[in-house]
Amino acid sequence: MAKVNVYVTLKPSLLDVQGKVVQGALENLGYSNVTGVRIGKYIELEIEDSNNRLEQDVDEMCRKLLANPNTETYRFEIER
Amino acid sequence: MAKVNVYVTLKPSLLDVQGKVVQGALENLGYSNVTGVRIGKYIELEIEDSNNRLEQDVDEMCRKLLANPNTETYRFEIER
Amino acid sequence: MVVTTEPGSRTVYNTVPIPPEVYRPMSMSDDEYRKVVEVLGRHPTFTELGMYAVMWSEHCGYKYSRPVLRLFKKYREAIDGTGLENAGIIDIGDGLGIAMKMESHNHPSAVEPFQGAATGVGGILRDIFTMGARPIACLDSLRFGKLDIARNRYLFEHVIGGIAFYGNCVGVPTVGGEVYFEDCYTGNCLVNVMAVGLMRHEDVAYARASGPGNSVMLVGSRTGRDGIHGATFASVELTEESESRKSNVQVGDPFTEKCLIEATLEALKTGLIVGIQDMGAAGITCSTCETAAKAGTGMRIDVRKVPLRETGMTPYEIMLSESQERMLAIVRKGHEDEVAAVFKKWGLNAVVIGEVTNDGLVSVYDGDDLVAQVPAKSLAEEAPTYELETEEPEYLARVRDYDLSSIPEPSDYNEVLIKLLGAPTVASKEWVYQQYDHMVQTNTVILPGSDAAVLRIRGTKKAIALVTDCNGRYCYLDPYVGAQIAVAEAARNLACTGARPMGVTDCLNFGNPEKPEVFWQFKRAVEGMADACEFFEAPVVSGNVSFYNETPEMAVYPTPVVGMLGLIDDVDKRCTSGFKDEGDVIVLVSGWRANEASHQTYSDKPRRSEHREESPCDIESLGGSEYLNTIHGLAVGRPPILDIDREKRVHQAVLRAIDRRLLKSAHDCSDGGLAVAIAEGCILGNVGASISLLANCAPSAALFSETQSRIVVSLPAAKLGEMMEIIDDLQVEMTVLGKVGGDTLQVSVNDVPVINVKISEIESIWRGAIARKMEGA
Amino acid sequence: MMKFGVIQFPGSNCDQDAYYAVRDVLKQPVEYIWHQETDLSGFDCIILPGGFSYGDYLRTGAIARFSPVMNAVHDFADKGGRVIGICNGFQILCEAQLLPGALIPNVGLRFICKYVNVRAENTGSDFTRLCEPGQVLRIPIAHHGGNYYADPDTLKSLEDNNRVILRYCDDEGNVTESSNPNGSLNNIAGIINDRGNVAGMMPHPERAVEEVLGSTDGVLILKSIVESLRT
Ligand SMILES: Nc1ncnc2c1ncn2[C@@H]1O[C@H](COP(=O)(O)OP(=O)(O)O)[C@@H](O)[C@H]1O
Ligand SMILES: [Mg+2]
């Protein structure tokens, strides 16, 4: 059984509308030293690691489903 | 300048509907070995680390704003 | 051309020819390049080249469609007169006007459906509130490939999601629209959004940069590298640059748009804004040159004053960026701070980026460097136009001459009806519209699901009705008739609610216009639409053209979508399409006698379409029908005959009957024909009906032909006499079909029972069809 | 006369609807309150309207909760003033901990706009007192995150103390799974606080206040408030 953590983030060049609003809110709360906020997804997968292609498999899941290639990038780490 | 990564996840006691749907979709794609999916938020903060209270500050940001204590838990790591 | 510069600034202009390898990929022809050189009296700078390339494109400059669009009367008057405004305004009395416009976001949605559709909503809304009108409704006209293909389900799901995300957040109800599923849209989905705004006439704002010396302010979001033509980047100058410099998908921020709506309407009230223009395609380039050209002024701006989201942007990128949620406002000199304060209250930027001049030039500075200087009119109004060749497509003869008599008569009509009701194109669209907030603003008094949406106008007794319509298959079989039918059907849907047509906006979706066959379709469709709109006294006040909706494998059906506004004088008289009470009589109001035999000919003056001599009730009348499409997989024959004179009289009859409160329901016959219209009346009214048809033709034609100019109404038997008077007076036909009642729908043709279905059964098929498809069932 | 205030957060979009409902249907005085306002004196009832405050970014209601006006709302509620949060307003009140629990995304993960039936519970409350016990109200919902969640203890205390005021139900008033549009625990559509002067509800009463809109059942909720203020 493997635990895989996937991090999906908005491409750096795209406007992160949520991040911008959250940054404004943090500023209002007095945290004016926060100079950037980007909000992405954090996905935990539990996978039965029966074959040896775990790495390729996860990569494919990300490309096909977990991330939107038009707007997002991803990375992941595998804990066995 | 510090980079802080915040992970906000649903409390285990809550059903993660979105996770379930994604798991179903992965199954349809042929990944029947995925036995669990939980979807949370991954928030990257850039903070000017002028005082020595970075840790407390971030914790407070999480408690107050970034996570909802009723439904979510959080953890974070600081890269300086 | 004289170059005027600020004292102390450096003039950057170009005397070196730009090679064809650079301008051709920007879709600029050699001739067009020569024309630019002629206008400028020198070779353009790179920034200038980009500005001309985009402003002279079909998308902004309408270089191919403009000559044809002159067929629309108001358009012609505007072009020859004071110029086109963002959206036309229709007078509804009481000092009130309706602004409306439709626009396509087909290509962005095909690449990135969620953001593409979302930004489509945002863009069209800005067209409306920059006129000083408060947006009160959106409608969406959508076309996808069949839902059996996973990619189409993905596109459909995310387009709806994007529209919902954006429209719900900005608080403008999405009250109507249409969705068709046809193979030809698999490679090219169509996403057309119509926005409607309400204003007092005296509050109208103009997109004009009047008054030299006034300040030019950029309002709203920061500028990034969104939507800059990727092709340009791939081939010029920037090749060594990193991936991140490529054009970006545009991301919509409905929250900012909502604030922009409120702030703009509030700022306009100050009277300090002399002109305002939204930023859509070609961003700052388009808004500066159009507002200057319209006012006969010029403008000097400094790109370094533009608030940026990304670092290292070149003047070229800043001038061409299509970042969302931005506007250009021309503000009275000395009052910039007051205007900025309104925007600031709503958390928005408003910065001065330049000023209005009187030299007729758009001068673009990069700090001290003059990087572009071009006559505003040359960019905005003098795009070269072309008369493209037309040629009747070859396929037409083949599909028109298809022998429909070879099609076997079905053995089980229940099954056919059920299949039709379960076809996603015919089925209920509640899977779609329940994802939209269609009630916010509390004016929606006929919700989506009836023939047209109706919104009351507060402070008056009036209501407006809104609808979009277009059957692409008809247009494929005959673009002239198809476009006429689109107009007629829109007006018919309005009539069913009790509204008379007031005006039209359109979105013309076609393939590659440089192909003579496609341009023929385009031209014929515009002719049909223009003729019909004139006949219905519903002028085309605004619109949009979307070409190149094709892939190497296929082109879309010609799809000229009509968005129509209607007016109801007394909101309490509005009418809906579901049957109401047991015992009511069901009547067909039509331009044709229900059992008219093959002697039917056109006595009226032919309205420029080719007419055929057959009766509307024969096998030929199934041409182009949903029946042939769903049951037999055919898109053949000729579209139904339209006689718009009869059509109009049918509308008048129903309108008069509604006005006299004779009718309990009215529902037009469209996709799926009479049988489907009656079944929908039952489902919506949650009640059965028994129907007896007489026909001199096969039952399939009697039940499923899409003969035009027909409306199914229900009324108490006691009102039949009064109804008859109206029918006689307007010289249309009415046929009593049967009665409302029970919990089944029973239909006989020439006394032979052909249909007997439970309402609860057809209801679940009709309501659940799209959801089941989406679940992959 | 009871004076109502309707808070306008950036992104509120049912503020005008609530305003009209109070002014034109209840015929009570009403004013907009900008989210930067800190003084609520003179008001009898504060409405937090529906919409998408701050775009609902991060979580619904999460950011609006820090608007300056929210401190004043806390004080106003502490002093016993009536507060009602509708839809996004309910979400904000939960985030601000003026009401317990949270509103999480609908189980269907889609936005839903339609008429639903809700059953009036605790018809002694300030917000339902004009309803008959068990009366079924037809009121529209329009939300993406209306799925009420609370931990088991909180839920029990809500139920034990009669603090659920509205529950999704069928035409006959039966609380069934198929009449639950969003997955809310115990079909909860509306609750009140401990003291009974603060309410949150997902359905939009301001959308059901005139015959022409298709239902007038929302008037019962709004009039109940006026009634409660009178006594
Ligand atoms: N994309 C959509 N968005 C919103 N409402 C829609 C959409 N598609 C269809 N509807 C609504 O569903 C109802 C039926 O649509 P349709 O079958 O196209 O009607 P008709 O056959 O009368 O033209 C109408 O009220 C229409 O506004
Ligand atoms: Mg119709």
PDB file of N, CA, C and O and ligand atoms in Angstrom, chain C residues 139-142 160 174-180 425-427 429 432-433 436 447-453 467-469 489 493 667-668 670-671 680, ligand 1:
ATOM      1  N   LEU C 139     -28.743  34.589 -21.221  1.00  0.00           N
ATOM      2  CA  LEU C 139     -29.241  33.351 -21.827  1.00  0.00           C
ATOM      3  C   LEU C 139     -28.042  32.705 -22.506  1.00  0.00           C
ATOM      4  O   LEU C 139     -27.100  33.405 -22.894  1.00  0.00           O
ATOM      5  N   ASP C 140     -28.079  31.387 -22.664  1.00  0.00           N
ATOM      6  CA  ASP C 140     -26.934  30.753 -23.318  1.00  0.00           C
ATOM      7  C   ASP C 140     -27.404  29.775 -24.371  1.00  0.00           C
ATOM      8  O   ASP C 140     -28.238  28.906 -24.127  1.00  0.00           O
ATOM      9  N   SER C 141     -26.859  29.944 -25.554  1.00  0.00           N
ATOM     10  CA  SER C 141     -27.214  29.081 -26.667  1.00  0.00           C
ATOM     11  C   SER C 141     -26.013  28.199 -26.958  1.00  0.00           C
ATOM     12  O   SER C 141     -24.953  28.696 -27.318  1.00  0.00           O
ATOM     13  N   LEU C 142     -26.201  26.884 -26.778  1.00  0.00           N
ATOM     14  CA  LEU C 142     -25.058  25.981 -26.771  1.00  0.00           C
ATOM     15  C   LEU C 142     -25.231  24.842 -27.766  1.00  0.00           C
ATOM     16  O   LEU C 142     -26.346  24.362 -27.981  1.00  0.00           O
ATOM     17  N   ILE C 160     -21.109  24.271 -18.865  1.00  0.00           N
ATOM     18  CA  ILE C 160     -22.211  24.617 -17.958  1.00  0.00           C
ATOM     19  C   ILE C 160     -21.638  25.081 -16.619  1.00  0.00           C
ATOM     20  O   ILE C 160     -22.075  26.082 -16.041  1.00  0.00           O
ATOM     21  N   THR C 174     -29.388  33.581 -15.059  1.00  0.00           N
ATOM     22  CA  THR C 174     -29.366  32.963 -16.391  1.00  0.00           C
ATOM     23  C   THR C 174     -30.729  32.333 -16.583  1.00  0.00           C
ATOM     24  O   THR C 174     -31.051  31.331 -15.964  1.00  0.00           O
ATOM     25  N   VAL C 175     -31.547  32.940 -17.402  1.00  0.00           N
ATOM     26  CA  VAL C 175     -32.969  32.590 -17.416  1.00  0.00           C
ATOM     27  C   VAL C 175     -33.400  31.739 -18.603  1.00  0.00           C
ATOM     28  O   VAL C 175     -34.547  31.302 -18.666  1.00  0.00           O
ATOM     29  N   GLY C 176     -32.496  31.512 -19.538  1.00  0.00           N
ATOM     30  CA  GLY C 176     -32.934  30.726 -20.681  1.00  0.00           C
ATOM     31  C   GLY C 176     -31.776  30.386 -21.582  1.00  0.00           C
ATOM     32  O   GLY C 176     -30.616  30.644 -21.266  1.00  0.00           O
ATOM     33  N   GLY C 177     -32.141  29.813 -22.729  1.00  0.00           N
ATOM     34  CA  GLY C 177     -31.123  29.410 -23.671  1.00  0.00           C
ATOM     35  C   GLY C 177     -31.560  28.174 -24.392  1.00  0.00           C
ATOM     36  O   GLY C 177     -32.743  27.834 -24.421  1.00  0.00           O
ATOM     37  N   GLU C 178     -30.632  27.488 -24.999  1.00  0.00           N
ATOM     38  CA  GLU C 178     -30.954  26.231 -25.683  1.00  0.00           C
ATOM     39  C   GLU C 178     -29.685  25.388 -25.743  1.00  0.00           C
ATOM     40  O   GLU C 178     -28.574  25.905 -25.627  1.00  0.00           O
ATOM     41  N   VAL C 179     -29.880  24.078 -25.892  1.00  0.00           N
ATOM     42  CA  VAL C 179     -28.767  23.167 -26.051  1.00  0.00           C
ATOM     43  C   VAL C 179     -29.125  22.151 -27.119  1.00  0.00           C
ATOM     44  O   VAL C 179     -30.186  21.527 -27.044  1.00  0.00           O
ATOM     45  N   TYR C 180     -28.265  22.037 -28.108  1.00  0.00           N
ATOM     46  CA  TYR C 180     -28.443  20.999 -29.124  1.00  0.00           C
ATOM     47  C   TYR C 180     -27.241  20.075 -29.099  1.00  0.00           C
ATOM     48  O   TYR C 180     -26.124  20.508 -28.807  1.00  0.00           O
ATOM     49  N   THR C 425     -31.458  16.502 -27.114  1.00  0.00           N
ATOM     50  CA  THR C 425     -31.828  17.772 -27.734  1.00  0.00           C
ATOM     51  C   THR C 425     -33.278  18.144 -27.418  1.00  0.00           C
ATOM     52  O   THR C 425     -33.608  19.313 -27.260  1.00  0.00           O
ATOM     53  N   VAL C 426     -34.139  17.141 -27.301  1.00  0.00           N
ATOM     54  CA  VAL C 426     -35.558  17.407 -27.029  1.00  0.00           C
ATOM     55  C   VAL C 426     -35.837  17.425 -25.527  1.00  0.00           C
ATOM     56  O   VAL C 426     -36.671  18.185 -25.048  1.00  0.00           O
ATOM     57  N   ALA C 427     -35.114  16.597 -24.792  1.00  0.00           N
ATOM     58  CA  ALA C 427     -35.413  16.381 -23.372  1.00  0.00           C
ATOM     59  C   ALA C 427     -35.318  17.676 -22.567  1.00  0.00           C
ATOM     60  O   ALA C 427     -34.771  18.667 -23.024  1.00  0.00           O
ATOM     61  N   LYS C 429     -34.138  20.484 -20.108  1.00  0.00           N
ATOM     62  CA  LYS C 429     -32.786  20.986 -19.878  1.00  0.00           C
ATOM     63  C   LYS C 429     -32.585  21.349 -18.405  1.00  0.00           C
ATOM     64  O   LYS C 429     -31.721  22.143 -18.081  1.00  0.00           O
ATOM     65  N   VAL C 432     -29.315  21.418 -16.829  1.00  0.00           N
ATOM     66  CA  VAL C 432     -28.537  22.628 -17.115  1.00  0.00           C
ATOM     67  C   VAL C 432     -29.006  23.789 -16.243  1.00  0.00           C
ATOM     68  O   VAL C 432     -28.243  24.356 -15.470  1.00  0.00           O
ATOM     69  N   TYR C 433     -30.292  24.120 -16.347  1.00  0.00           N
ATOM     70  CA  TYR C 433     -30.656  25.411 -15.753  1.00  0.00           C
ATOM     71  C   TYR C 433     -30.807  25.373 -14.239  1.00  0.00           C
ATOM     72  O   TYR C 433     -30.807  26.412 -13.602  1.00  0.00           O
ATOM     73  N   TYR C 436     -27.899  26.987 -12.762  1.00  0.00           N
ATOM     74  CA  TYR C 436     -27.820  28.445 -12.863  1.00  0.00           C
ATOM     75  C   TYR C 436     -28.773  29.069 -11.861  1.00  0.00           C
ATOM     76  O   TYR C 436     -29.908  28.626 -11.736  1.00  0.00           O
ATOM     77  N   LEU C 447     -40.094  30.950 -15.177  1.00  0.00           N
ATOM     78  CA  LEU C 447     -38.772  30.365 -14.985  1.00  0.00           C
ATOM     79  C   LEU C 447     -38.385  29.562 -16.223  1.00  0.00           C
ATOM     80  O   LEU C 447     -39.240  29.229 -17.052  1.00  0.00           O
ATOM     81  N   PRO C 448     -37.101  29.221 -16.357  1.00  0.00           N
ATOM     82  CA  PRO C 448     -36.702  28.368 -17.484  1.00  0.00           C
ATOM     83  C   PRO C 448     -37.524  27.084 -17.499  1.00  0.00           C
ATOM     84  O   PRO C 448     -37.916  26.588 -16.441  1.00  0.00           O
ATOM     85  N   GLY C 449     -37.772  26.564 -18.674  1.00  0.00           N
ATOM     86  CA  GLY C 449     -38.563  25.345 -18.794  1.00  0.00           C
ATOM     87  C   GLY C 449     -39.846  25.590 -19.555  1.00  0.00           C
ATOM     88  O   GLY C 449     -40.509  24.653 -19.974  1.00  0.00           O
ATOM     89  N   SER C 450     -40.205  26.849 -19.755  1.00  0.00           N
ATOM     90  CA  SER C 450     -41.362  27.148 -20.587  1.00  0.00           C
ATOM     91  C   SER C 450     -40.847  27.603 -21.957  1.00  0.00           C
ATOM     92  O   SER C 450     -39.676  27.440 -22.266  1.00  0.00           O
ATOM     93  N   ASP C 451     -41.681  28.202 -22.797  1.00  0.00           N
ATOM     94  CA  ASP C 451     -41.216  28.563 -24.131  1.00  0.00           C
ATOM     95  C   ASP C 451     -40.219  29.715 -24.130  1.00  0.00           C
ATOM     96  O   ASP C 451     -39.287  29.738 -24.918  1.00  0.00           O
ATOM     97  N   ALA C 452     -40.440  30.690 -23.274  1.00  0.00           N
ATOM     98  CA  ALA C 452     -39.498  31.797 -23.149  1.00  0.00           C
ATOM     99  C   ALA C 452     -39.512  32.213 -21.691  1.00  0.00           C
ATOM    100  O   ALA C 452     -40.485  31.993 -20.980  1.00  0.00           O
ATOM    101  N   ALA C 453     -38.414  32.801 -21.248  1.00  0.00           N
ATOM    102  CA  ALA C 453     -38.369  33.303 -19.876  1.00  0.00           C
ATOM    103  C   ALA C 453     -39.036  34.665 -19.845  1.00  0.00           C
ATOM    104  O   ALA C 453     -38.958  35.427 -20.804  1.00  0.00           O
ATOM    105  N   VAL C 467     -35.724  34.914 -25.371  1.00  0.00           N
ATOM    106  CA  VAL C 467     -35.567  33.575 -25.919  1.00  0.00           C
ATOM    107  C   VAL C 467     -34.384  33.555 -26.883  1.00  0.00           C
ATOM    108  O   VAL C 467     -34.015  34.597 -27.449  1.00  0.00           O
ATOM    109  N   THR C 468     -33.762  32.397 -27.029  1.00  0.00           N
ATOM    110  CA  THR C 468     -32.801  32.216 -28.128  1.00  0.00           C
ATOM    111  C   THR C 468     -33.275  31.032 -28.954  1.00  0.00           C
ATOM    112  O   THR C 468     -33.882  30.100 -28.428  1.00  0.00           O
ATOM    113  N   ASP C 469     -33.032  31.085 -30.244  1.00  0.00           N
ATOM    114  CA  ASP C 469     -33.467  30.001 -31.112  1.00  0.00           C
ATOM    115  C   ASP C 469     -32.584  29.861 -32.329  1.00  0.00           C
ATOM    116  O   ASP C 469     -32.123  30.847 -32.890  1.00  0.00           O
ATOM    117  N   GLU C 489     -39.421  31.142 -35.095  1.00  0.00           N
ATOM    118  CA  GLU C 489     -39.602  30.307 -33.909  1.00  0.00           C
ATOM    119  C   GLU C 489     -39.389  31.123 -32.642  1.00  0.00           C
ATOM    120  O   GLU C 489     -40.089  30.939 -31.638  1.00  0.00           O
ATOM    121  N   ASN C 493     -42.164  31.528 -29.834  1.00  0.00           N
ATOM    122  CA  ASN C 493     -41.968  31.245 -28.414  1.00  0.00           C
ATOM    123  C   ASN C 493     -42.388  32.430 -27.560  1.00  0.00           C
ATOM    124  O   ASN C 493     -42.994  32.273 -26.499  1.00  0.00           O
ATOM    125  N   HIS C 667     -48.157  26.521 -26.232  1.00  0.00           N
ATOM    126  CA  HIS C 667     -46.828  25.917 -26.406  1.00  0.00           C
ATOM    127  C   HIS C 667     -46.630  25.699 -27.895  1.00  0.00           C
ATOM    128  O   HIS C 667     -47.502  25.149 -28.566  1.00  0.00           O
ATOM    129  N   ASP C 668     -45.480  26.144 -28.408  1.00  0.00           N
ATOM    130  CA  ASP C 668     -45.274  26.025 -29.849  1.00  0.00           C
ATOM    131  C   ASP C 668     -44.824  24.621 -30.225  1.00  0.00           C
ATOM    132  O   ASP C 668     -44.293  23.876 -29.411  1.00  0.00           O
ATOM    133  N   SER C 670     -42.155  22.592 -32.086  1.00  0.00           N
ATOM    134  CA  SER C 670     -40.844  22.740 -32.709  1.00  0.00           C
ATOM    135  C   SER C 670     -40.210  21.360 -32.787  1.00  0.00           C
ATOM    136  O   SER C 670     -40.850  20.441 -33.301  1.00  0.00           O
ATOM    137  N   ASP C 671     -39.018  21.191 -32.261  1.00  0.00           N
ATOM    138  CA  ASP C 671     -38.326  19.906 -32.389  1.00  0.00           C
ATOM    139  C   ASP C 671     -39.199  18.754 -31.907  1.00  0.00           C
ATOM    140  O   ASP C 671     -39.659  18.756 -30.776  1.00  0.00           O
ATOM    141  N   GLU C 680     -45.151  17.451 -23.901  1.00  0.00           N
ATOM    142  CA  GLU C 680     -44.555  18.430 -22.980  1.00  0.00           C
ATOM    143  C   GLU C 680     -45.624  19.208 -22.223  1.00  0.00           C
ATOM    144  O   GLU C 680     -45.472  19.494 -21.031  1.00  0.00           O
TER     145      GLU C 680
HETATM  146  N1  LIG E   1     -28.636  26.304 -22.071  1.00  0.00           N
HETATM  147  C1  LIG E   1     -29.749  26.627 -21.425  1.00  0.00           C
HETATM  148  N2  LIG E   1     -29.694  27.477 -20.404  1.00  0.00           N
HETATM  149  C2  LIG E   1     -30.808  27.843 -19.761  1.00  0.00           C
HETATM  150  N3  LIG E   1     -32.029  27.417 -20.077  1.00  0.00           N
HETATM  151  C3  LIG E   1     -32.148  26.578 -21.083  1.00  0.00           C
HETATM  152  C4  LIG E   1     -31.014  26.135 -21.804  1.00  0.00           C
HETATM  153  N4  LIG E   1     -31.419  25.300 -22.762  1.00  0.00           N
HETATM  154  C5  LIG E   1     -32.751  25.235 -22.669  1.00  0.00           C
HETATM  155  N5  LIG E   1     -33.192  26.012 -21.652  1.00  0.00           N
HETATM  156  C6  LIG E   1     -34.590  26.244 -21.283  1.00  0.00           C
HETATM  157  O1  LIG E   1     -35.328  25.047 -21.418  1.00  0.00           O
HETATM  158  C7  LIG E   1     -36.604  25.316 -22.023  1.00  0.00           C
HETATM  159  C8  LIG E   1     -36.803  24.483 -23.263  1.00  0.00           C
HETATM  160  O2  LIG E   1     -35.803  24.752 -24.204  1.00  0.00           O
HETATM  161  P1  LIG E   1     -35.953  24.314 -25.703  1.00  0.00           P
HETATM  162  O3  LIG E   1     -36.227  22.858 -25.729  1.00  0.00           O
HETATM  163  O4  LIG E   1     -34.789  24.834 -26.479  1.00  0.00           O
HETATM  164  O5  LIG E   1     -37.280  25.148 -26.035  1.00  0.00           O
HETATM  165  P2  LIG E   1     -38.004  25.393 -27.418  1.00  0.00           P
HETATM  166  O6  LIG E   1     -38.143  24.068 -28.089  1.00  0.00           O
HETATM  167  O7  LIG E   1     -39.292  26.008 -27.000  1.00  0.00           O
HETATM  168  O8  LIG E   1     -37.130  26.376 -28.173  1.00  0.00           O
HETATM  169  C9  LIG E   1     -36.624  26.832 -22.267  1.00  0.00           C
HETATM  170  O9  LIG E   1     -37.237  27.474 -21.164  1.00  0.00           O
HETATM  171  C10 LIG E   1     -35.182  27.207 -22.285  1.00  0.00           C
HETATM  172  O10 LIG E   1     -34.936  28.561 -21.932  1.00  0.00           O
END
